[in-house]
Coordinates of C-alpha atoms in Angstrom, one line a residue:
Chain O
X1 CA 38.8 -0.6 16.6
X2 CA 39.4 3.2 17.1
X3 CA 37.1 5.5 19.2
X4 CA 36.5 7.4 15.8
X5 CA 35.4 4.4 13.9
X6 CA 33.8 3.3 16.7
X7 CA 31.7 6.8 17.1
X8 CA 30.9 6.9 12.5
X9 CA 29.6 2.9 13.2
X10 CA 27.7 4.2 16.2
X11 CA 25.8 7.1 13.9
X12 CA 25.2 4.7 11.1
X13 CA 23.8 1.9 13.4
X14 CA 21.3 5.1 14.7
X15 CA 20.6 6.4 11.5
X16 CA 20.1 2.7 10.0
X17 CA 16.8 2.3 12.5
X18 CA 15.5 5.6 11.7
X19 CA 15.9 4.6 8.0
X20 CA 14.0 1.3 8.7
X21 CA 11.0 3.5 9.7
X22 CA 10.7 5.5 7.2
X23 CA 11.1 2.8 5.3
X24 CA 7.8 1.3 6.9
X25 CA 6.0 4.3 5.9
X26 CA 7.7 5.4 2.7
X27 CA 8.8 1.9 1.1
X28 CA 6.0 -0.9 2.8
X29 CA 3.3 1.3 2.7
X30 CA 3.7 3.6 -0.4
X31 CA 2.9 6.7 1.7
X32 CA 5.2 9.8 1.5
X33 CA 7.2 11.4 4.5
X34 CA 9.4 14.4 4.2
X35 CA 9.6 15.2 7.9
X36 CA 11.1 12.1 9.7
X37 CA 14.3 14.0 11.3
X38 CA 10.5 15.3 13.1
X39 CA 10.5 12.2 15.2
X40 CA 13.8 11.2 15.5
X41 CA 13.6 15.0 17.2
X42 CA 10.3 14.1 19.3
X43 CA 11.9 10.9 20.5
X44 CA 15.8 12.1 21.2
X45 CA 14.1 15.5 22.9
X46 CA 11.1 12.8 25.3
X47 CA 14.6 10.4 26.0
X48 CA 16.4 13.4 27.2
X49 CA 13.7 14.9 29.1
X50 CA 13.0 11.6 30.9
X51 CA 16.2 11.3 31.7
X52 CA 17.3 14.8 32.8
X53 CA 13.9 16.0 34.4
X54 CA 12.5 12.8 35.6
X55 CA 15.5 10.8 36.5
X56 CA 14.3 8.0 34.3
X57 CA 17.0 5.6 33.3
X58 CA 17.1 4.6 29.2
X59 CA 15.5 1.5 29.7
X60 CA 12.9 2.5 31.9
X61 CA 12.1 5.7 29.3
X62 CA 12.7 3.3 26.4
X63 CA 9.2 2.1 26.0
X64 CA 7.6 5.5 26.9
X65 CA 9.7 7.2 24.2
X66 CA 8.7 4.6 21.8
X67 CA 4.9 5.4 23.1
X68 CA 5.1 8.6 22.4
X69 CA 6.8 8.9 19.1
X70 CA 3.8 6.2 18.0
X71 CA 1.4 8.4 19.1
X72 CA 2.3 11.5 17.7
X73 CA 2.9 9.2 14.4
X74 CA -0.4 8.8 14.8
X75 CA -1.9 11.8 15.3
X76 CA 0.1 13.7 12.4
X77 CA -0.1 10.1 10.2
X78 CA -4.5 10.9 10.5
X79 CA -3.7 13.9 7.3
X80 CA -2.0 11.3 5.1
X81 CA -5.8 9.6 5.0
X82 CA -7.2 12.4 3.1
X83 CA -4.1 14.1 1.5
X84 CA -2.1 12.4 -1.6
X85 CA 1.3 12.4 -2.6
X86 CA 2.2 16.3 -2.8
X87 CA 0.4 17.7 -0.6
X88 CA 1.0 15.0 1.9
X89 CA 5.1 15.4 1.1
X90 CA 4.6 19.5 2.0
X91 CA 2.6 18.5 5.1
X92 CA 5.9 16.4 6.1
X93 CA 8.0 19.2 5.5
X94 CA 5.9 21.8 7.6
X95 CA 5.9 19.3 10.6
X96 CA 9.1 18.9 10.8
X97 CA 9.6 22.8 10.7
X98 CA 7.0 23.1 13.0
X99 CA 8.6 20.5 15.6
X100 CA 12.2 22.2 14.5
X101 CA 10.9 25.3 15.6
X102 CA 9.0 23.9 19.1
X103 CA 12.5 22.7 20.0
X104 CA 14.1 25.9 19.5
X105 CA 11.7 28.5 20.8
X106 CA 9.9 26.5 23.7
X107 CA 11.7 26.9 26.9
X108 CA 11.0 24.1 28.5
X109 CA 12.7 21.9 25.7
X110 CA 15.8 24.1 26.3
X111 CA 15.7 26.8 23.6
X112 CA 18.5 27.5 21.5
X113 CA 20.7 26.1 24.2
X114 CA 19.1 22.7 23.8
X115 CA 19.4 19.8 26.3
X116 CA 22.9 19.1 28.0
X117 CA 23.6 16.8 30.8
X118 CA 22.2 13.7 29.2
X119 CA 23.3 10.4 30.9
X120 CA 25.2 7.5 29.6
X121 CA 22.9 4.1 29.4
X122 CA 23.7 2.4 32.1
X123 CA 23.4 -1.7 32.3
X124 CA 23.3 -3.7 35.7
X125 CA 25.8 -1.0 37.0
X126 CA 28.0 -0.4 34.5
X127 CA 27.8 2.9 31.8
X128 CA 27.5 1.8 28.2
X129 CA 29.8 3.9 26.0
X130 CA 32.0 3.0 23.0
X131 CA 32.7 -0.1 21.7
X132 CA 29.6 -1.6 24.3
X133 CA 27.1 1.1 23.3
X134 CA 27.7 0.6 19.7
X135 CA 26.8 -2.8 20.1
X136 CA 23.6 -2.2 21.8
X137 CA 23.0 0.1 19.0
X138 CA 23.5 -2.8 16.3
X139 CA 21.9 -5.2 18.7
X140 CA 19.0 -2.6 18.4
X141 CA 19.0 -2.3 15.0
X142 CA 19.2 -6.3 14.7
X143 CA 15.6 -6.3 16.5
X144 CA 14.5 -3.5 14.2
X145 CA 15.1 -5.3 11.0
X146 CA 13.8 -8.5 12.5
X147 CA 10.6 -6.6 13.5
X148 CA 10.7 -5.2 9.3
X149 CA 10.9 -8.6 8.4
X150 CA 8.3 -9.9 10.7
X151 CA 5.6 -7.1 9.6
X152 CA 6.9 -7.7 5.6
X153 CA 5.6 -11.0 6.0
X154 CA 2.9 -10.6 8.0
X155 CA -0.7 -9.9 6.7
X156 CA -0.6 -6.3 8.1
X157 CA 2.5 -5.8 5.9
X158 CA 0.6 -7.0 2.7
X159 CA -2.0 -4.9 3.4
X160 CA 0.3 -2.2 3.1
X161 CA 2.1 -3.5 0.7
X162 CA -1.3 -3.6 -1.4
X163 CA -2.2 0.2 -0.2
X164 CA 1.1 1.2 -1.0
X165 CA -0.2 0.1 -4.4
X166 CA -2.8 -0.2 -5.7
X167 CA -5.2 1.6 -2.7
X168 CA -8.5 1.5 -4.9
X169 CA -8.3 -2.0 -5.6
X170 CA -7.3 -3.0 -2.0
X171 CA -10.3 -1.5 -0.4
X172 CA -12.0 -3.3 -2.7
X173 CA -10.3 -6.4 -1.0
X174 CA -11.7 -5.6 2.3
X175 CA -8.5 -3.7 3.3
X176 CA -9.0 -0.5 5.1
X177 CA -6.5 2.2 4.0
X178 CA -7.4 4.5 7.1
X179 CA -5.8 1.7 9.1
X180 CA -3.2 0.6 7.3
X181 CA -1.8 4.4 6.8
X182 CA -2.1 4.9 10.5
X183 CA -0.3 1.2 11.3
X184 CA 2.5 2.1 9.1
X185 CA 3.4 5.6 10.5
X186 CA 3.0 4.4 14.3
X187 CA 5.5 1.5 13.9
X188 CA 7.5 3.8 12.0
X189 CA 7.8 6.6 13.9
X190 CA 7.8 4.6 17.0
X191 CA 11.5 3.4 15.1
X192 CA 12.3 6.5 14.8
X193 CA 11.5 7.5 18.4
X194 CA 14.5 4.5 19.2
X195 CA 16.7 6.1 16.9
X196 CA 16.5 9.5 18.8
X197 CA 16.3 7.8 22.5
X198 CA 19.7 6.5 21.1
X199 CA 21.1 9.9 19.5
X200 CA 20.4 11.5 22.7
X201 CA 22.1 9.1 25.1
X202 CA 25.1 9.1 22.6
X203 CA 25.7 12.5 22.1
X204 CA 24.5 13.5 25.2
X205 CA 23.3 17.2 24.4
X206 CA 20.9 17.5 22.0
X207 CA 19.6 20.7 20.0
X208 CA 17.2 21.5 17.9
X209 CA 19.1 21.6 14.7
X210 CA 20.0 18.3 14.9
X211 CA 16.9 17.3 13.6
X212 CA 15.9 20.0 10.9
X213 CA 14.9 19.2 7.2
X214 CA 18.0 18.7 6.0
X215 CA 18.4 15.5 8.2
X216 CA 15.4 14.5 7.0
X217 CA 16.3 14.7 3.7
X218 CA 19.3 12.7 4.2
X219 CA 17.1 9.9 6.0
X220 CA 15.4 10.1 2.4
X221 CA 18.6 9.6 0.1
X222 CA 19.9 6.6 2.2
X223 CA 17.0 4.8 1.5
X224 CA 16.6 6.3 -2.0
X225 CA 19.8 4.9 -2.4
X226 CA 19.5 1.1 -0.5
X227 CA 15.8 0.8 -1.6
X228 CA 12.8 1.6 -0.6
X229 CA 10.5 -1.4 0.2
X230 CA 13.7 -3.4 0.4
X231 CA 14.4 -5.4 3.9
X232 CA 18.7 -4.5 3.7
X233 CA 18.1 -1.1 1.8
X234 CA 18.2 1.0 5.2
X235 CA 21.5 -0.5 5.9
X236 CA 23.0 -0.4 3.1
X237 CA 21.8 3.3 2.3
X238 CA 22.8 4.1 6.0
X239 CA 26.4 2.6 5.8
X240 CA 27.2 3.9 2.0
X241 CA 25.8 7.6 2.6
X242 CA 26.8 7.7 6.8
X243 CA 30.3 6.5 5.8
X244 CA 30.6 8.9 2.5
X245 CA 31.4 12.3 4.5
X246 CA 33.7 10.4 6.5
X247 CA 35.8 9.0 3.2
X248 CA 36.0 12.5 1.8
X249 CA 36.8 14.0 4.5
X250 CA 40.3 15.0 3.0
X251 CA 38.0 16.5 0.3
X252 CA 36.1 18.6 2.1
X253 CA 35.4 21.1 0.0
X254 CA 33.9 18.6 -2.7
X255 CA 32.5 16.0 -0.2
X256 CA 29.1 17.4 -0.8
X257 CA 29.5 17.6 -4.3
X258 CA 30.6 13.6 -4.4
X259 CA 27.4 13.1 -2.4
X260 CA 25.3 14.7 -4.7
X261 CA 26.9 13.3 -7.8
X262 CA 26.6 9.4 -6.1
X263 CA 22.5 10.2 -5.5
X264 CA 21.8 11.3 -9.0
X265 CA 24.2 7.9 -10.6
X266 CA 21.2 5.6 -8.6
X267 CA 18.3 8.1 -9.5
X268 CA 19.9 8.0 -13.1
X269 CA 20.9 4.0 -13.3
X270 CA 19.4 1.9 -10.5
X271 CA 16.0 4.4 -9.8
X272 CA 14.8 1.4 -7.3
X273 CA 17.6 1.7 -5.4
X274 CA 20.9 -0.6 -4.7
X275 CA 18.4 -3.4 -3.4
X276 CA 15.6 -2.3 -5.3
X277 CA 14.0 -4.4 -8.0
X278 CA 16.1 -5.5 -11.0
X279 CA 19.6 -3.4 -9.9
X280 CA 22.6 -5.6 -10.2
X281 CA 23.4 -5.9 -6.5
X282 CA 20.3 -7.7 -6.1
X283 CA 20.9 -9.4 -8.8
X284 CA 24.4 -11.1 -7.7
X285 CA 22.8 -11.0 -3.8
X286 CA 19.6 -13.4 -4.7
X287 CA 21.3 -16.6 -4.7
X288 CA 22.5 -15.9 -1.3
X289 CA 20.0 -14.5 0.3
X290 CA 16.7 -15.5 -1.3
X291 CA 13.6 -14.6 0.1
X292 CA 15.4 -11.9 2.5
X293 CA 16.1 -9.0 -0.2
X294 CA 11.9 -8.0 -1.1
Chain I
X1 CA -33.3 -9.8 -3.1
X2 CA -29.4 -10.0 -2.9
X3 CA -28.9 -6.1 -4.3
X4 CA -31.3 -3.6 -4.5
X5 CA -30.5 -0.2 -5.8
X6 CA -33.1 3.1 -6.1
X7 CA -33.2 5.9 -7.2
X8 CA -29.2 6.2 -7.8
X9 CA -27.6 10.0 -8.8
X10 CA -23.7 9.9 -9.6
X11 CA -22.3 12.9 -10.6
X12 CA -18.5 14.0 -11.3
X13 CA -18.5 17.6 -10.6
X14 CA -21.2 19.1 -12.4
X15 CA -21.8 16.4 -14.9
X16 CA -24.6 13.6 -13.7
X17 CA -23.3 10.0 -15.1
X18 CA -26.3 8.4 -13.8
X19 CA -29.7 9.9 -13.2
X20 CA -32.1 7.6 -11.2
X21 CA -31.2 4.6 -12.0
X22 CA -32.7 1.6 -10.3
X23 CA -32.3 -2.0 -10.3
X24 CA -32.2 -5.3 -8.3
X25 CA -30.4 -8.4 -8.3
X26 CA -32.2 -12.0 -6.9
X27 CA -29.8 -14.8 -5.2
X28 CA -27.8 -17.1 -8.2
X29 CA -28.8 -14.4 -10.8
X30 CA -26.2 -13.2 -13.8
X31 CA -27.5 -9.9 -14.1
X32 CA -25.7 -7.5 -17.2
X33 CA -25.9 -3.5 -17.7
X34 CA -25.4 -2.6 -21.4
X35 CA -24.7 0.3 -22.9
X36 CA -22.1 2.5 -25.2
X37 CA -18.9 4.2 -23.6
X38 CA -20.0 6.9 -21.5
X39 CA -23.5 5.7 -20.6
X40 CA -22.8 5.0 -16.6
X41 CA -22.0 1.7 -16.6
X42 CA -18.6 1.7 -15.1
X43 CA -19.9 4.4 -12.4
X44 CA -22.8 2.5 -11.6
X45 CA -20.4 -0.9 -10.5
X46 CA -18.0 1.2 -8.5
X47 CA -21.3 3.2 -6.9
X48 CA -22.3 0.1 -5.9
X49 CA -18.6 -1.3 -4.5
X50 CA -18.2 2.3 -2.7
X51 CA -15.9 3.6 -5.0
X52 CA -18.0 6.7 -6.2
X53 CA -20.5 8.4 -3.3
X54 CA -23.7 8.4 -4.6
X55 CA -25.4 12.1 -4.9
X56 CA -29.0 10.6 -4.4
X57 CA -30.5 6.9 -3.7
X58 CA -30.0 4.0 -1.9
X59 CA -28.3 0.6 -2.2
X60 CA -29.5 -1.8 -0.2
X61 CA -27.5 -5.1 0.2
X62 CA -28.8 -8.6 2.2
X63 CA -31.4 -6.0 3.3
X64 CA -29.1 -3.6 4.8
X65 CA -28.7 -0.2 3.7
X66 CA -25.0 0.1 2.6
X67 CA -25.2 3.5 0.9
X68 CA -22.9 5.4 2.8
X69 CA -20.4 2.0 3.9
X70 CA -16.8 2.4 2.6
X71 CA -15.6 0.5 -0.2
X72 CA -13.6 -2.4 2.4
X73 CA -16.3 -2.9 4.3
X74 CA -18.4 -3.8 1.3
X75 CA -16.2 -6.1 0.5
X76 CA -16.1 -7.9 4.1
X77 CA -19.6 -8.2 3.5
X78 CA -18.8 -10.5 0.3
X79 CA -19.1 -7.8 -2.7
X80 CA -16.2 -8.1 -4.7
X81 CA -15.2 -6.1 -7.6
X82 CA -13.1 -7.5 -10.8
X83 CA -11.9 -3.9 -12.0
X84 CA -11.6 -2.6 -15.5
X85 CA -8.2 -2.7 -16.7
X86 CA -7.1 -5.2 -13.7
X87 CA -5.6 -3.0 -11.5
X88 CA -3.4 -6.1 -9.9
X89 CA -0.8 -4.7 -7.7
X90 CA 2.0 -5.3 -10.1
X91 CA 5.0 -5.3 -7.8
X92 CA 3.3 -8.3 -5.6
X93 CA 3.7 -11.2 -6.9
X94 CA 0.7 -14.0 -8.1
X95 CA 0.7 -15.6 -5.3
X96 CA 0.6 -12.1 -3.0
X97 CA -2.1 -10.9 -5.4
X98 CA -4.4 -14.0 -4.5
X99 CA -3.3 -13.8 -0.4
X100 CA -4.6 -10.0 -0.8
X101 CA -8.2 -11.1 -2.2
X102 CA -8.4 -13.2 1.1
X103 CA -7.3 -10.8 3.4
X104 CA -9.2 -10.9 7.0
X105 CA -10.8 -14.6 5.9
X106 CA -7.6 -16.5 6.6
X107 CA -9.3 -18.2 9.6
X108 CA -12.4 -19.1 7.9
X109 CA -11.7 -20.4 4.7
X110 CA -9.2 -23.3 3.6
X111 CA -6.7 -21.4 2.0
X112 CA -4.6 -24.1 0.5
X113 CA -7.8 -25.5 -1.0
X114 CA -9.0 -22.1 -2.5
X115 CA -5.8 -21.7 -3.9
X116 CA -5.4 -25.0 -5.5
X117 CA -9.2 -24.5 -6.7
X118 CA -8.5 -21.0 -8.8
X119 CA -5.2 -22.7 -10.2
X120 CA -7.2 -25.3 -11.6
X121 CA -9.5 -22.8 -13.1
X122 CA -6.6 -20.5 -14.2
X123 CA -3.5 -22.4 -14.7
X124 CA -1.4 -19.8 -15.9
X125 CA -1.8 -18.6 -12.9
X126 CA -0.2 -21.5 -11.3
X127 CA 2.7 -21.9 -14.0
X128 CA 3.5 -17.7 -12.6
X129 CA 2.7 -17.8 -8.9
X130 CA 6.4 -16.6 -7.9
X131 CA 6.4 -13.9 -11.0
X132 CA 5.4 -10.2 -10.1
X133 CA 1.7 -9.1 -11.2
X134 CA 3.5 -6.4 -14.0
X135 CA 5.5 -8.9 -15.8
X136 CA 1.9 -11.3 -16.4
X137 CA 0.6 -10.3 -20.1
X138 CA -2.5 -8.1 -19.9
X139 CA -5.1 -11.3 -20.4
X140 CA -3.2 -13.0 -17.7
X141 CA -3.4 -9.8 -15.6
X142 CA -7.6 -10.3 -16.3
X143 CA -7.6 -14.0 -15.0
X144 CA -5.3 -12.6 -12.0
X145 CA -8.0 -9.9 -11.1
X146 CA -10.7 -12.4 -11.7
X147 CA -8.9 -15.3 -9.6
X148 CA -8.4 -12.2 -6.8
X149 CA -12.0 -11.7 -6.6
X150 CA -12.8 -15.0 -6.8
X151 CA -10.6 -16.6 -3.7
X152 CA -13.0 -14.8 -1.1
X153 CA -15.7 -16.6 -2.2
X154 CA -18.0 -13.4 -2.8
X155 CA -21.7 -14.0 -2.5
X156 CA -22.1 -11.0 -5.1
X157 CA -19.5 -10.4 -7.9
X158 CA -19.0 -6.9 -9.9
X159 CA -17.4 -7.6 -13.1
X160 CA -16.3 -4.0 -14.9
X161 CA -15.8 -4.8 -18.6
X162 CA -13.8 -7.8 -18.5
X163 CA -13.0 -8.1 -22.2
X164 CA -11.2 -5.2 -22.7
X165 CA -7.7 -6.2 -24.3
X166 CA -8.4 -9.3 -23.8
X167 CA -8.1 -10.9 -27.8
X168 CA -11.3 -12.5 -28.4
X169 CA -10.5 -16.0 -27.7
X170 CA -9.9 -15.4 -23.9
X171 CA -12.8 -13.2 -23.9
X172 CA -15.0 -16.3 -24.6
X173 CA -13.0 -18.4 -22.4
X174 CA -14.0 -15.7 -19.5
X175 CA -16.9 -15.1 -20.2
X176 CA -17.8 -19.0 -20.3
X177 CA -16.0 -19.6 -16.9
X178 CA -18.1 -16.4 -15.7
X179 CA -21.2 -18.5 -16.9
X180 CA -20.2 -21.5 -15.8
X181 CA -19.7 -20.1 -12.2
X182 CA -23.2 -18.4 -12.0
X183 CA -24.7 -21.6 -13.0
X184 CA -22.5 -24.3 -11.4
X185 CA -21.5 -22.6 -8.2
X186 CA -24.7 -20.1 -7.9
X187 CA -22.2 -16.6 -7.9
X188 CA -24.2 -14.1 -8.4
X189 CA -22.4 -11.3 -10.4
X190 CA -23.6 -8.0 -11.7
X191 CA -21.7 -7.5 -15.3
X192 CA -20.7 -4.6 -17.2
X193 CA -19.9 -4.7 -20.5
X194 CA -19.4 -3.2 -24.0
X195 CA -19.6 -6.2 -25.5
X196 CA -23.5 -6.5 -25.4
X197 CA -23.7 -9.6 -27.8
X198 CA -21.4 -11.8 -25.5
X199 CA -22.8 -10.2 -22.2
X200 CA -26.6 -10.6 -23.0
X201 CA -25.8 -14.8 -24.1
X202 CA -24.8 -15.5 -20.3
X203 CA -27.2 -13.2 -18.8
X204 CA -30.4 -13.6 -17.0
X205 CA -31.8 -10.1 -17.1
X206 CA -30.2 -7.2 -18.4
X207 CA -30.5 -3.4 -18.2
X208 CA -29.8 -1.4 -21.2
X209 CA -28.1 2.2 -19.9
X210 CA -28.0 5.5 -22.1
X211 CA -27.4 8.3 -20.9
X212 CA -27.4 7.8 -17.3
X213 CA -30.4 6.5 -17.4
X214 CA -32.5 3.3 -18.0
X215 CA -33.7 3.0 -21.3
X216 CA -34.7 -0.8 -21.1
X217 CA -35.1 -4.0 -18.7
X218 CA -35.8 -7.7 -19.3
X219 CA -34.6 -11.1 -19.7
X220 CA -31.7 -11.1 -21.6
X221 CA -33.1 -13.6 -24.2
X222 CA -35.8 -11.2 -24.9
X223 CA -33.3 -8.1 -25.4
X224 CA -31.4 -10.2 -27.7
X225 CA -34.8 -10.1 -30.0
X226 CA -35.3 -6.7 -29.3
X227 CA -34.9 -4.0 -32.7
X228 CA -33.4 -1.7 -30.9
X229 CA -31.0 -3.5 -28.6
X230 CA -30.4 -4.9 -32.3
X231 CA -29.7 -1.9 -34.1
X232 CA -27.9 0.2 -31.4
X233 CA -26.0 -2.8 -29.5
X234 CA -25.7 -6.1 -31.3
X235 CA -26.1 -4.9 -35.3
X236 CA -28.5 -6.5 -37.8
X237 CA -26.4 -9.5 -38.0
X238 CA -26.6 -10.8 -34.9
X239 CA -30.7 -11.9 -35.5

């Protein structure tokens, strides 16, 4: 495989786990996030730092980055308990300005100049880079989609599931929706935090527009467009709209135009997404995989 | 005394629903609120489940105060609330539904066996359990809701006018399997209804509601003889 396919595959893998987390919070548990890029930001800027200022390797930052995306997650998850639905969504948005705006005016994440010098991963010796670190990357993103399907079928992801909802009448069950909210945005932004421990080790320098709305936005349409609440939808959203630009690429000009046109066919013909409930994909998928697409 | 409620003030904004209401509930009793739309009835259940704050009084459940409890920890104390209009989650399906109601009891109830129990009392539930909640007709949604409250094996059951939609054949169905629980199994359930005349015939005691506030109390046999439960509630014909 080329270098270039290798590097789009790479992105997609990356982007596919921070879709699966928002799909946590967004598609399991009903809540709405507008700010993701926010944590892919707070993750990719606590890898780099580990790495560049306290010589920590990527697996030994790993689980602290995770930590930390989990807790702040959780910490700016606490306003979806007593906000709904808009307001929540323009909470999102001003966090992940807010955050945007940390990165590029605090010196000591690097300013406008952002973070360069970020290390390969390395394993038993040896620096992971193409071909190898795209497979980590997949091998990664097999582990997060076991870990959706594990908390889909777990009782913690029916809770959710029931929050997401119907949130009245799952209270009403015993269900508390303060810690179900909370559950869903730490183990989804604690995905996210992988996602950017990943950008930053890829792309070794890292900067503060990397990770403004507009990527957040795009973290929205690919699982708009796979299916939200769906166990494949992040995937599929992340490999149809991360391999889109590349397609078009001759059509530069229009590439944009083509992406905009594809997200309003699905808003207009298969609202649920590609996965989502009654589209035609799923449809001729079911027999196959039964019991995996929900 | 299972429930006891004093004194109890709901208000939406400015508007008081319910204006010192009291009432109590004894172990195994069928207990019903009457009263026309807009009286309280509705506000007084979900006052009770945690649903609506109260502005003023006390509810006092197994002799703890539960006032100012949220709504789920209510329920882990064995309240449990069969909502008006359903409210399944419609996108889980039957089977999810049920698994819901027994949320944080999985250890301490046979879950197979209370599963196997409600499809035996519902068994369209049964015939659907792989269907999603919103394709079930709006009577099956009832028994779903029912069934979902039901599965925990609640020590006190809120029941928020469970005939409505339903046609009136599965209305008496329900309310004879709500009967036949109280009496048979000892649930003791706190019913709301419009539908005075079928509400007061499965009822112990019953509290007639207007305006917010209580207008009458008594055994539901001797309400049914009552002139003006008759003429307001039940109509001439029903002596």
């Amino acid at each position: 495989m080329s270098s270039y396919l290798i590097t789009i595959g790479t992105m997609i893998a990356i982007q596919a786990i921070a879709v699966c987390g928002l799909n946590v919070i967004v598609g399991f548990a009903g809540q709405i996030s507008l700010g993701h890029a926010a944590f892919l930001g707070i993750g990719a800027y606590t890898a780099a730092l580990l790495a560049t200022k306290a010589g920590l390797s990527f697996w030994m930052a790993l689980p602290l980055v995770v930590a930390v995306c989990g807790s702040v997650g959780l910490l700016l998850g606490l306003p979806s308990i007593r906000l709904r639905e808009d307001f929540l969504a323009i909470t999102t948005i001003g966090i992940n300005f807010i955050v945007e705006a940390v990165f590029r005016y605090v010196p000591f994440f690097g300013g406008a100049l952002g973070i360069g010098g970020i290390p390969r991963v390395m394993f038993f010796g040896m620096r992971v880079k193409g071909t190898s670190f795209f497979l980590l990357c997949v091998a990664f993103l097999c582990l997060t989609l076991a870990a959706c399907w594990w908390f889909k079928r777990s009782w913690a992801g029916l809770a959710c599931a029931a929050i997401g909802e119907e949130e009245q009448a799952a209270s009403t069950m015993g269900i508390s929706p303060v810690r179900f909210k909370l559950l869903a945005f730490v183990i989804g932004t604690g995905m996210a935090g992988l996602a950017g421990s990943l950008y930053a080790h890829h792309m070794q320098f890292i900067s503060a527009g990397d990770f403004s709305f507009s990527v957040s936005i795009a973290l929205l349409s690919m699982l708009v467009l796979g299916g939200m609440g769906t166990l494949f939808g992040p995937l599929v959203g992340a490999l149809i709209l991360g391999a889109l630009p590349e397609v078009f690429r001759p059509l530069v000009d229009y590439r944009m135009l083509f992406y905009t046109v594809l997200l309003l066919l699905v808003i207009r013909f298969q609202p649920a997404g590609l996965l989502g409930e009654e589209s035609a994909l799923r449809r001729i998928l079911i027999p196959f995989v039964k019991g995996g697409m929900r | 005394m299972l429930l006891e409620v004093g004194g109890l003030h709901i208000s939406y904004g400015d508007i008081e629903a319910v204006c010192g209401f009291d009432f109590h509930i004894g172990e195994g009793e069928l207990v019903s609120v009457i009263g026309v739309n807009g009286a309280g009835k509705s506000s007084i259940l979900q006052a009770v489940m945690g649903i609506l704050p109260c502005r003023k009084g006390s509810i006092v459940y197994k002799g703890k105060d539960i006032t100012s409890l949220p709504s789920h920890e209510r329920a882990r104390m064995g309240i449990r609330l069969v909502p008006e209009r359903s409210r399944i989650f419609p996108r889980l399906t039957v089977y999810e539904n049920l698994m819901v109601g027994l949320y944080g009891l999985k250890g301490r109830l046979n879950v197979g066996e209370r599963v196997d129990w409600l499809y035996g009392l519902f068994p369209v539930l049964a015939e659907r359990r792989e269907q999603p909640g919103r394709t079930l007709s709006g009577g099956e949604q009832q028994q779903l809701a029912i069934a979902r409250a039901l599965i925990s094996g609640p020590d006190l059951l809120l029941v928020d006018e469970v005939s409505m939609g339903l046609m009136p054949k599965l209305a008496d169905e329900v309310f004879r399997l709500l009967r036949q629980l109280n009496t048979e199994q000892g649930l003791t359930m706190l019913l709301v209804e419009q539908n005075a005349v079928a509400s007061l015939r499965i009822s112990t005691r019953a509290y007639v509601l207007e305006t917010g506030t209580c207008a009458l109390h008594g055994d539901a046999a001797e309400l049914m003889g009552n002139s003006h439960v008759l003429d307001v509630y039940l109509g001439r014909e029903a002596k």
